[in-house]
Amino acid sequence: MQVTANGIAIEVDDRGPPDGTPLVLVMGLGMQLTAWPEEFVQQFVERGFRVVRFDNRDAGLSQGFDALGVPNLAFAGIRYALHLPSRSPYRLADMAADTLGVMDALGLASAHLCGASMGGMIAQHIAARRPERVRSLALMMTTSGARGLPQPTLRARQALLARPADNSRAAIVAHLERVMQRIGSPGYPPDPAVMRRRFEEAVDRAWRPAGTARQIAAVIADGDRTPMLGAIRAPTVVLHGRADPLVPPAAAHDLGVKIRGAQVEIVDGMGHDLPAELLPRFADTIEANTRRA
């Protein structure tokens, strides 16, 4: 279904008992709500949670911002490298307001919050600025954005910025497969046929590279979130792959130091994805953290 959140149309998937414990999942860069695996959602539904997934602005079936144009990411990267402020069509703070708007539309005064990658950055904004809305916080494969942290490997950066050979469905799916081969979990390689089918379904649902570029610009412009992390009071767990080439695991330890009482779990063999074999472990860890609230 679609709801109006923060003044824009957001596509939402709402699962589980209406009176269940609310858990809001915030997905990462360019990804759709379907990137949260059905098996992962079902893990929580079976435990009595009401699980809310949604497409971020400019992704999936939510409202797009094509009228704002496509940012020059190379220029934005240069300004970032020179420690100069960078502009973006919108900010991660706007996307945090979208998330709160989804909660408002569903009547959720507060919820447990889980964010992956860029979604974890958005979740940091919410937990720091609206602590009364966040019961507990799970941050997966994400970062504070502190400048001193290790950066993505060259191969991971190239994969993130690469483009399909053409606009055909086959070329886009092949491109997504190459990206996942670069950033995925070496210890938990996916079944190629299953991965291809999921990418085909994702492309059939929506393919919006211009929206992804605007989201990248928002991440670059957001900079270092360290100053806000001390304001987070929600019980926090940080889940991160030891083999993550896009957000190296030092970022998890950094969050563990900067967020009061945060627990850090580093997973061997995990890269920058959600391997099927690890979903029960993730669910157990996140559920245990909700009990700390």
Short mmCIF file of N, CA and C in Angstrom, two decimals, residues 109-251:
data_model
loop_
_atom_site.label_atom_id
_atom_site.label_comp_id
_atom_site.label_asym_id
_atom_site.label_seq_id
_atom_site.Cartn_x
_atom_site.Cartn_y
_atom_site.Cartn_z
N ALA A 109 3.49 5.38 17.54
CA ALA A 109 4.13 6.45 18.31
C ALA A 109 5.61 6.18 18.48
N SER A 110 5.97 4.89 18.58
CA SER A 110 7.37 4.50 18.69
C SER A 110 7.50 3.09 18.13
N ALA A 111 8.74 2.69 17.85
CA ALA A 111 8.98 1.36 17.28
C ALA A 111 10.43 0.97 17.50
N HIS A 112 10.71 -0.31 17.41
CA HIS A 112 12.08 -0.78 17.30
C HIS A 112 12.53 -0.49 15.87
N LEU A 113 13.76 -0.07 15.70
CA LEU A 113 14.23 0.42 14.41
C LEU A 113 15.47 -0.36 13.99
N CYS A 114 15.47 -0.83 12.75
CA CYS A 114 16.60 -1.55 12.19
C CYS A 114 16.94 -0.95 10.83
N GLY A 115 18.18 -0.50 10.67
CA GLY A 115 18.60 0.09 9.40
C GLY A 115 19.82 -0.61 8.85
N ALA A 116 19.84 -0.82 7.54
CA ALA A 116 20.96 -1.47 6.87
C ALA A 116 21.67 -0.48 5.96
N SER A 117 22.99 -0.38 6.08
CA SER A 117 23.80 0.46 5.21
C SER A 117 23.31 1.91 5.27
N MET A 118 22.89 2.51 4.15
CA MET A 118 22.35 3.87 4.21
C MET A 118 21.16 3.94 5.16
N GLY A 119 20.38 2.86 5.23
CA GLY A 119 19.26 2.83 6.17
C GLY A 119 19.73 2.97 7.60
N GLY A 120 20.93 2.45 7.91
CA GLY A 120 21.49 2.62 9.24
C GLY A 120 21.88 4.07 9.51
N MET A 121 22.31 4.77 8.48
CA MET A 121 22.62 6.19 8.62
C MET A 121 21.35 6.98 8.91
N ILE A 122 20.29 6.65 8.18
CA ILE A 122 19.00 7.30 8.42
C ILE A 122 18.52 7.01 9.84
N ALA A 123 18.69 5.77 10.28
CA ALA A 123 18.26 5.38 11.62
C ALA A 123 19.04 6.14 12.69
N GLN A 124 20.32 6.44 12.44
CA GLN A 124 21.09 7.24 13.39
C GLN A 124 20.45 8.61 13.58
N HIS A 125 20.03 9.22 12.49
CA HIS A 125 19.37 10.53 12.58
C HIS A 125 18.12 10.45 13.46
N ILE A 126 17.31 9.43 13.23
CA ILE A 126 16.06 9.31 13.97
C ILE A 126 16.32 9.08 15.45
N ALA A 127 17.20 8.13 15.76
CA ALA A 127 17.46 7.79 17.15
C ALA A 127 18.08 8.95 17.93
N ALA A 128 18.90 9.75 17.23
CA ALA A 128 19.55 10.88 17.90
C ALA A 128 18.61 12.07 18.07
N ARG A 129 17.79 12.32 17.07
CA ARG A 129 16.97 13.54 17.07
C ARG A 129 15.57 13.33 17.61
N ARG A 130 15.07 12.11 17.54
CA ARG A 130 13.73 11.82 18.04
C ARG A 130 13.78 10.56 18.93
N PRO A 131 14.49 10.63 20.03
CA PRO A 131 14.69 9.44 20.85
C PRO A 131 13.40 8.83 21.38
N GLU A 132 12.37 9.64 21.54
CA GLU A 132 11.10 9.11 22.05
C GLU A 132 10.39 8.21 21.06
N ARG A 133 10.83 8.21 19.80
CA ARG A 133 10.20 7.39 18.77
C ARG A 133 10.90 6.03 18.60
N VAL A 134 12.06 5.85 19.21
CA VAL A 134 12.88 4.65 18.97
C VAL A 134 13.02 3.84 20.26
N ARG A 135 12.47 2.64 20.27
CA ARG A 135 12.54 1.77 21.45
C ARG A 135 13.90 1.07 21.54
N SER A 136 14.37 0.58 20.42
CA SER A 136 15.71 -0.01 20.34
C SER A 136 16.22 0.22 18.93
N LEU A 137 17.54 0.06 18.76
CA LEU A 137 18.17 0.39 17.48
C LEU A 137 19.10 -0.73 17.06
N ALA A 138 18.92 -1.22 15.84
CA ALA A 138 19.83 -2.21 15.25
C ALA A 138 20.45 -1.58 14.01
N LEU A 139 21.77 -1.53 13.98
CA LEU A 139 22.51 -0.93 12.87
C LEU A 139 23.30 -2.02 12.17
N MET A 140 22.98 -2.25 10.90
CA MET A 140 23.61 -3.33 10.14
C MET A 140 24.49 -2.76 9.03
N MET A 141 25.73 -3.20 8.98
CA MET A 141 26.71 -2.86 7.93
C MET A 141 26.66 -1.37 7.57
N THR A 142 26.77 -0.51 8.60
CA THR A 142 26.67 0.92 8.39
C THR A 142 27.80 1.64 9.11
N THR A 143 27.77 2.97 9.09
CA THR A 143 28.90 3.77 9.55
C THR A 143 28.44 5.11 10.11
N SER A 144 29.32 5.71 10.92
CA SER A 144 29.07 7.06 11.41
C SER A 144 29.43 8.11 10.36
N GLY A 145 30.20 7.70 9.35
CA GLY A 145 30.66 8.65 8.35
C GLY A 145 31.91 9.40 8.76
N ALA A 146 32.52 9.03 9.88
CA ALA A 146 33.73 9.71 10.34
C ALA A 146 34.83 9.60 9.29
N ARG A 147 35.54 10.68 9.04
CA ARG A 147 36.51 10.73 7.94
C ARG A 147 37.70 9.81 8.15
N GLY A 148 38.08 9.55 9.37
CA GLY A 148 39.26 8.75 9.62
C GLY A 148 39.07 7.27 9.42
N LEU A 149 37.84 6.84 9.16
CA LEU A 149 37.57 5.42 9.00
C LEU A 149 38.08 4.90 7.66
N PRO A 150 38.41 3.60 7.59
CA PRO A 150 38.80 3.02 6.30
C PRO A 150 37.69 3.17 5.27
N GLN A 151 38.07 3.42 4.04
CA GLN A 151 37.12 3.63 2.96
C GLN A 151 36.86 2.33 2.20
N PRO A 152 35.84 2.32 1.33
CA PRO A 152 35.58 1.11 0.53
C PRO A 152 36.81 0.72 -0.28
N THR A 153 36.95 -0.58 -0.53
CA THR A 153 38.02 -1.01 -1.41
C THR A 153 37.78 -0.46 -2.81
N LEU A 154 38.84 -0.42 -3.60
CA LEU A 154 38.71 0.10 -4.97
C LEU A 154 37.70 -0.72 -5.75
N ARG A 155 37.73 -2.04 -5.62
CA ARG A 155 36.80 -2.90 -6.34
C ARG A 155 35.36 -2.64 -5.92
N ALA A 156 35.14 -2.43 -4.64
CA ALA A 156 33.79 -2.15 -4.17
C ALA A 156 33.31 -0.79 -4.67
N ARG A 157 34.20 0.19 -4.66
CA ARG A 157 33.82 1.53 -5.13
C ARG A 157 33.50 1.50 -6.62
N GLN A 158 34.31 0.78 -7.37
CA GLN A 158 34.06 0.67 -8.80
C GLN A 158 32.72 -0.02 -9.07
N ALA A 159 32.42 -1.04 -8.30
CA ALA A 159 31.15 -1.76 -8.47
C ALA A 159 29.97 -0.84 -8.18
N LEU A 160 30.10 -0.02 -7.13
CA LEU A 160 29.01 0.87 -6.75
C LEU A 160 28.72 1.91 -7.82
N LEU A 161 29.76 2.37 -8.50
CA LEU A 161 29.61 3.45 -9.48
C LEU A 161 29.47 2.94 -10.92
N ALA A 162 29.59 1.64 -11.13
CA ALA A 162 29.49 1.08 -12.48
C ALA A 162 28.06 1.18 -13.00
N ARG A 163 27.91 0.98 -14.29
CA ARG A 163 26.59 1.05 -14.93
C ARG A 163 26.40 -0.19 -15.81
N PRO A 164 25.16 -0.59 -16.06
CA PRO A 164 24.90 -1.72 -16.96
C PRO A 164 25.38 -1.40 -18.37
N ALA A 165 25.61 -2.45 -19.15
CA ALA A 165 26.05 -2.27 -20.53
C ALA A 165 25.01 -1.53 -21.37
N ASP A 166 23.75 -1.77 -21.09
CA ASP A 166 22.65 -1.06 -21.76
C ASP A 166 21.44 -1.12 -20.84
N ASN A 167 20.30 -0.68 -21.33
CA ASN A 167 19.10 -0.60 -20.50
C ASN A 167 18.20 -1.83 -20.60
N SER A 168 18.70 -2.89 -21.19
CA SER A 168 17.89 -4.10 -21.29
C SER A 168 17.80 -4.79 -19.92
N ARG A 169 16.75 -5.54 -19.73
CA ARG A 169 16.56 -6.27 -18.48
C ARG A 169 17.75 -7.20 -18.21
N ALA A 170 18.20 -7.90 -19.22
CA ALA A 170 19.31 -8.84 -19.06
C ALA A 170 20.59 -8.13 -18.63
N ALA A 171 20.86 -6.97 -19.23
CA ALA A 171 22.08 -6.23 -18.90
C ALA A 171 22.02 -5.69 -17.48
N ILE A 172 20.86 -5.22 -17.06
CA ILE A 172 20.72 -4.69 -15.70
C ILE A 172 20.90 -5.81 -14.67
N VAL A 173 20.28 -6.95 -14.92
CA VAL A 173 20.42 -8.07 -14.00
C VAL A 173 21.88 -8.52 -13.93
N ALA A 174 22.55 -8.60 -15.08
CA ALA A 174 23.97 -8.99 -15.09
C ALA A 174 24.81 -7.99 -14.31
N HIS A 175 24.48 -6.71 -14.43
CA HIS A 175 25.19 -5.67 -13.67
C HIS A 175 25.00 -5.88 -12.17
N LEU A 176 23.78 -6.14 -11.74
CA LEU A 176 23.51 -6.34 -10.32
C LEU A 176 24.22 -7.59 -9.80
N GLU A 177 24.31 -8.61 -10.63
CA GLU A 177 25.05 -9.82 -10.22
C GLU A 177 26.53 -9.50 -10.01
N ARG A 178 27.09 -8.69 -10.91
CA ARG A 178 28.51 -8.32 -10.77
C ARG A 178 28.74 -7.51 -9.49
N VAL A 179 27.82 -6.60 -9.20
CA VAL A 179 27.95 -5.80 -7.97
C VAL A 179 27.95 -6.72 -6.75
N MET A 180 27.01 -7.66 -6.71
CA MET A 180 26.91 -8.54 -5.55
C MET A 180 28.14 -9.43 -5.43
N GLN A 181 28.70 -9.83 -6.56
CA GLN A 181 29.92 -10.63 -6.51
C GLN A 181 31.08 -9.85 -5.89
N ARG A 182 31.06 -8.53 -6.06
CA ARG A 182 32.12 -7.68 -5.51
C ARG A 182 31.93 -7.39 -4.02
N ILE A 183 30.68 -7.21 -3.59
CA ILE A 183 30.46 -6.73 -2.22
C ILE A 183 29.81 -7.77 -1.31
N GLY A 184 29.37 -8.90 -1.86
CA GLY A 184 28.65 -9.89 -1.07
C GLY A 184 29.55 -10.66 -0.13
N SER A 185 28.96 -11.64 0.54
CA SER A 185 29.64 -12.40 1.60
C SER A 185 30.45 -13.56 1.02
N PRO A 186 31.77 -13.52 1.13
CA PRO A 186 32.57 -14.62 0.60
C PRO A 186 32.34 -15.93 1.36
N GLY A 187 31.96 -15.83 2.62
CA GLY A 187 31.71 -17.03 3.40
C GLY A 187 30.34 -17.63 3.20
N TYR A 188 29.46 -16.90 2.53
CA TYR A 188 28.08 -17.35 2.31
C TYR A 188 27.64 -17.01 0.89
N PRO A 189 28.28 -17.58 -0.12
CA PRO A 189 27.92 -17.26 -1.50
C PRO A 189 26.50 -17.72 -1.80
N PRO A 190 25.71 -16.89 -2.46
CA PRO A 190 24.33 -17.26 -2.76
C PRO A 190 24.25 -18.25 -3.91
N ASP A 191 23.16 -18.96 -3.97
CA ASP A 191 22.87 -19.81 -5.13
C ASP A 191 22.68 -18.89 -6.34
N PRO A 192 23.47 -19.06 -7.41
CA PRO A 192 23.37 -18.14 -8.55
C PRO A 192 21.98 -18.03 -9.13
N ALA A 193 21.26 -19.14 -9.21
CA ALA A 193 19.91 -19.10 -9.79
C ALA A 193 18.95 -18.32 -8.90
N VAL A 194 19.08 -18.51 -7.59
CA VAL A 194 18.22 -17.77 -6.66
C VAL A 194 18.53 -16.29 -6.72
N MET A 195 19.81 -15.95 -6.75
CA MET A 195 20.21 -14.54 -6.81
C MET A 195 19.70 -13.90 -8.10
N ARG A 196 19.84 -14.59 -9.22
CA ARG A 196 19.38 -14.05 -10.50
C ARG A 196 17.88 -13.82 -10.49
N ARG A 197 17.14 -14.77 -9.95
CA ARG A 197 15.69 -14.62 -9.90
C ARG A 197 15.27 -13.42 -9.05
N ARG A 198 15.95 -13.22 -7.93
CA ARG A 198 15.62 -12.08 -7.08
C ARG A 198 15.93 -10.76 -7.76
N PHE A 199 17.05 -10.72 -8.50
CA PHE A 199 17.38 -9.49 -9.22
C PHE A 199 16.39 -9.25 -10.36
N GLU A 200 15.96 -10.29 -11.02
CA GLU A 200 14.96 -10.14 -12.08
C GLU A 200 13.67 -9.59 -11.51
N GLU A 201 13.26 -10.10 -10.37
CA GLU A 201 12.03 -9.61 -9.74
C GLU A 201 12.19 -8.15 -9.31
N ALA A 202 13.37 -7.82 -8.82
CA ALA A 202 13.60 -6.44 -8.39
C ALA A 202 13.56 -5.48 -9.58
N VAL A 203 14.19 -5.86 -10.69
CA VAL A 203 14.20 -5.00 -11.88
C VAL A 203 12.80 -4.87 -12.46
N ASP A 204 12.04 -5.96 -12.45
CA ASP A 204 10.68 -5.90 -12.95
C ASP A 204 9.82 -4.97 -12.10
N ARG A 205 10.12 -4.91 -10.82
CA ARG A 205 9.35 -4.04 -9.92
C ARG A 205 9.72 -2.58 -10.12
N ALA A 206 11.02 -2.29 -10.18
CA ALA A 206 11.47 -0.90 -10.39
C ALA A 206 12.97 -0.90 -10.65
N TRP A 207 13.40 0.00 -11.52
CA TRP A 207 14.84 0.23 -11.78
C TRP A 207 15.02 1.72 -11.92
N ARG A 208 15.66 2.35 -10.92
CA ARG A 208 15.71 3.81 -10.85
C ARG A 208 17.12 4.29 -10.51
N PRO A 209 18.05 4.19 -11.45
CA PRO A 209 19.44 4.57 -11.17
C PRO A 209 19.61 6.05 -10.86
N ALA A 210 18.78 6.91 -11.43
CA ALA A 210 18.89 8.34 -11.13
C ALA A 210 18.56 8.60 -9.67
N GLY A 211 17.58 7.87 -9.15
CA GLY A 211 17.25 8.00 -7.73
C GLY A 211 18.40 7.54 -6.86
N THR A 212 19.08 6.47 -7.27
CA THR A 212 20.23 5.99 -6.51
C THR A 212 21.33 7.05 -6.49
N ALA A 213 21.55 7.73 -7.61
CA ALA A 213 22.56 8.79 -7.66
C ALA A 213 22.22 9.91 -6.69
N ARG A 214 20.94 10.27 -6.61
CA ARG A 214 20.55 11.32 -5.66
C ARG A 214 20.74 10.85 -4.21
N GLN A 215 20.49 9.57 -3.96
CA GLN A 215 20.73 9.05 -2.61
C GLN A 215 22.22 9.05 -2.28
N ILE A 216 23.07 8.69 -3.24
CA ILE A 216 24.52 8.76 -3.01
C ILE A 216 24.93 10.18 -2.65
N ALA A 217 24.39 11.16 -3.38
CA ALA A 217 24.71 12.56 -3.09
C ALA A 217 24.28 12.93 -1.68
N ALA A 218 23.15 12.39 -1.23
CA ALA A 218 22.68 12.67 0.13
C ALA A 218 23.63 12.08 1.17
N VAL A 219 24.15 10.88 0.90
CA VAL A 219 25.11 10.25 1.82
C VAL A 219 26.38 11.07 1.89
N ILE A 220 26.90 11.50 0.74
CA ILE A 220 28.12 12.31 0.71
C ILE A 220 27.91 13.61 1.47
N ALA A 221 26.78 14.26 1.24
CA ALA A 221 26.52 15.55 1.87
C ALA A 221 26.32 15.43 3.38
N ASP A 222 25.93 14.24 3.84
CA ASP A 222 25.64 14.09 5.27
C ASP A 222 26.90 14.14 6.12
N GLY A 223 28.01 13.70 5.58
CA GLY A 223 29.28 13.81 6.28
C GLY A 223 29.36 12.96 7.54
N ASP A 224 29.98 13.53 8.56
CA ASP A 224 30.29 12.81 9.80
C ASP A 224 29.15 12.99 10.80
N ARG A 225 28.53 11.88 11.18
CA ARG A 225 27.42 11.94 12.13
C ARG A 225 27.88 11.80 13.58
N THR A 226 29.18 11.76 13.82
CA THR A 226 29.70 11.58 15.17
C THR A 226 29.08 12.54 16.18
N PRO A 227 28.94 13.85 15.86
CA PRO A 227 28.41 14.77 16.88
C PRO A 227 27.02 14.41 17.39
N MET A 228 26.22 13.70 16.59
CA MET A 228 24.87 13.39 17.04
C MET A 228 24.79 12.06 17.79
N LEU A 229 25.81 11.20 17.67
CA LEU A 229 25.69 9.85 18.20
C LEU A 229 25.61 9.81 19.72
N GLY A 230 26.20 10.79 20.38
CA GLY A 230 26.14 10.83 21.83
C GLY A 230 24.73 11.05 22.37
N ALA A 231 23.82 11.50 21.51
CA ALA A 231 22.45 11.74 21.94
C ALA A 231 21.58 10.48 21.87
N ILE A 232 22.11 9.40 21.30
CA ILE A 232 21.33 8.17 21.17
C ILE A 232 21.24 7.48 22.53
N ARG A 233 20.03 7.20 22.96
CA ARG A 233 19.79 6.54 24.25
C ARG A 233 19.18 5.16 24.10
N ALA A 234 18.68 4.82 22.92
CA ALA A 234 18.04 3.53 22.72
C ALA A 234 19.06 2.41 22.84
N PRO A 235 18.67 1.26 23.40
CA PRO A 235 19.58 0.10 23.37
C PRO A 235 19.97 -0.21 21.93
N THR A 236 21.25 -0.33 21.69
CA THR A 236 21.75 -0.43 20.31
C THR A 236 22.61 -1.67 20.12
N VAL A 237 22.37 -2.35 19.00
CA VAL A 237 23.24 -3.44 18.59
C VAL A 237 23.76 -3.13 17.19
N VAL A 238 25.04 -3.40 16.98
CA VAL A 238 25.70 -3.15 15.70
C VAL A 238 26.09 -4.50 15.11
N LEU A 239 25.56 -4.81 13.93
CA LEU A 239 25.85 -6.06 13.24
C LEU A 239 26.65 -5.75 11.98
N HIS A 240 27.78 -6.44 11.80
CA HIS A 240 28.66 -6.07 10.69
C HIS A 240 29.46 -7.28 10.24
N GLY A 241 29.73 -7.33 8.95
CA GLY A 241 30.53 -8.41 8.39
C GLY A 241 32.01 -8.13 8.46
N ARG A 242 32.78 -9.12 8.88
CA ARG A 242 34.23 -8.96 8.93
C ARG A 242 34.82 -8.81 7.52
N ALA A 243 34.10 -9.31 6.51
CA ALA A 243 34.61 -9.28 5.13
C ALA A 243 33.90 -8.21 4.29
N ASP A 244 33.33 -7.20 4.94
CA ASP A 244 32.60 -6.16 4.20
C ASP A 244 33.58 -5.25 3.48
N PRO A 245 33.58 -5.24 2.12
CA PRO A 245 34.52 -4.39 1.39
C PRO A 245 33.99 -2.98 1.13
N LEU A 246 32.69 -2.79 1.34
CA LEU A 246 32.09 -1.48 1.08
C LEU A 246 32.13 -0.60 2.32
N VAL A 247 31.80 -1.18 3.46
CA VAL A 247 31.90 -0.48 4.75
C VAL A 247 32.77 -1.37 5.64
N PRO A 248 34.08 -1.17 5.66
CA PRO A 248 34.97 -2.03 6.44
C PRO A 248 34.56 -2.09 7.91
N PRO A 249 34.85 -3.22 8.58
CA PRO A 249 34.33 -3.44 9.93
C PRO A 249 34.81 -2.47 10.98
N ALA A 250 35.84 -1.70 10.71
CA ALA A 250 36.26 -0.67 11.66
C ALA A 250 35.10 0.29 11.95
N ALA A 251 34.21 0.44 10.98
CA ALA A 251 33.06 1.33 11.17
C ALA A 251 32.15 0.82 12.28
#
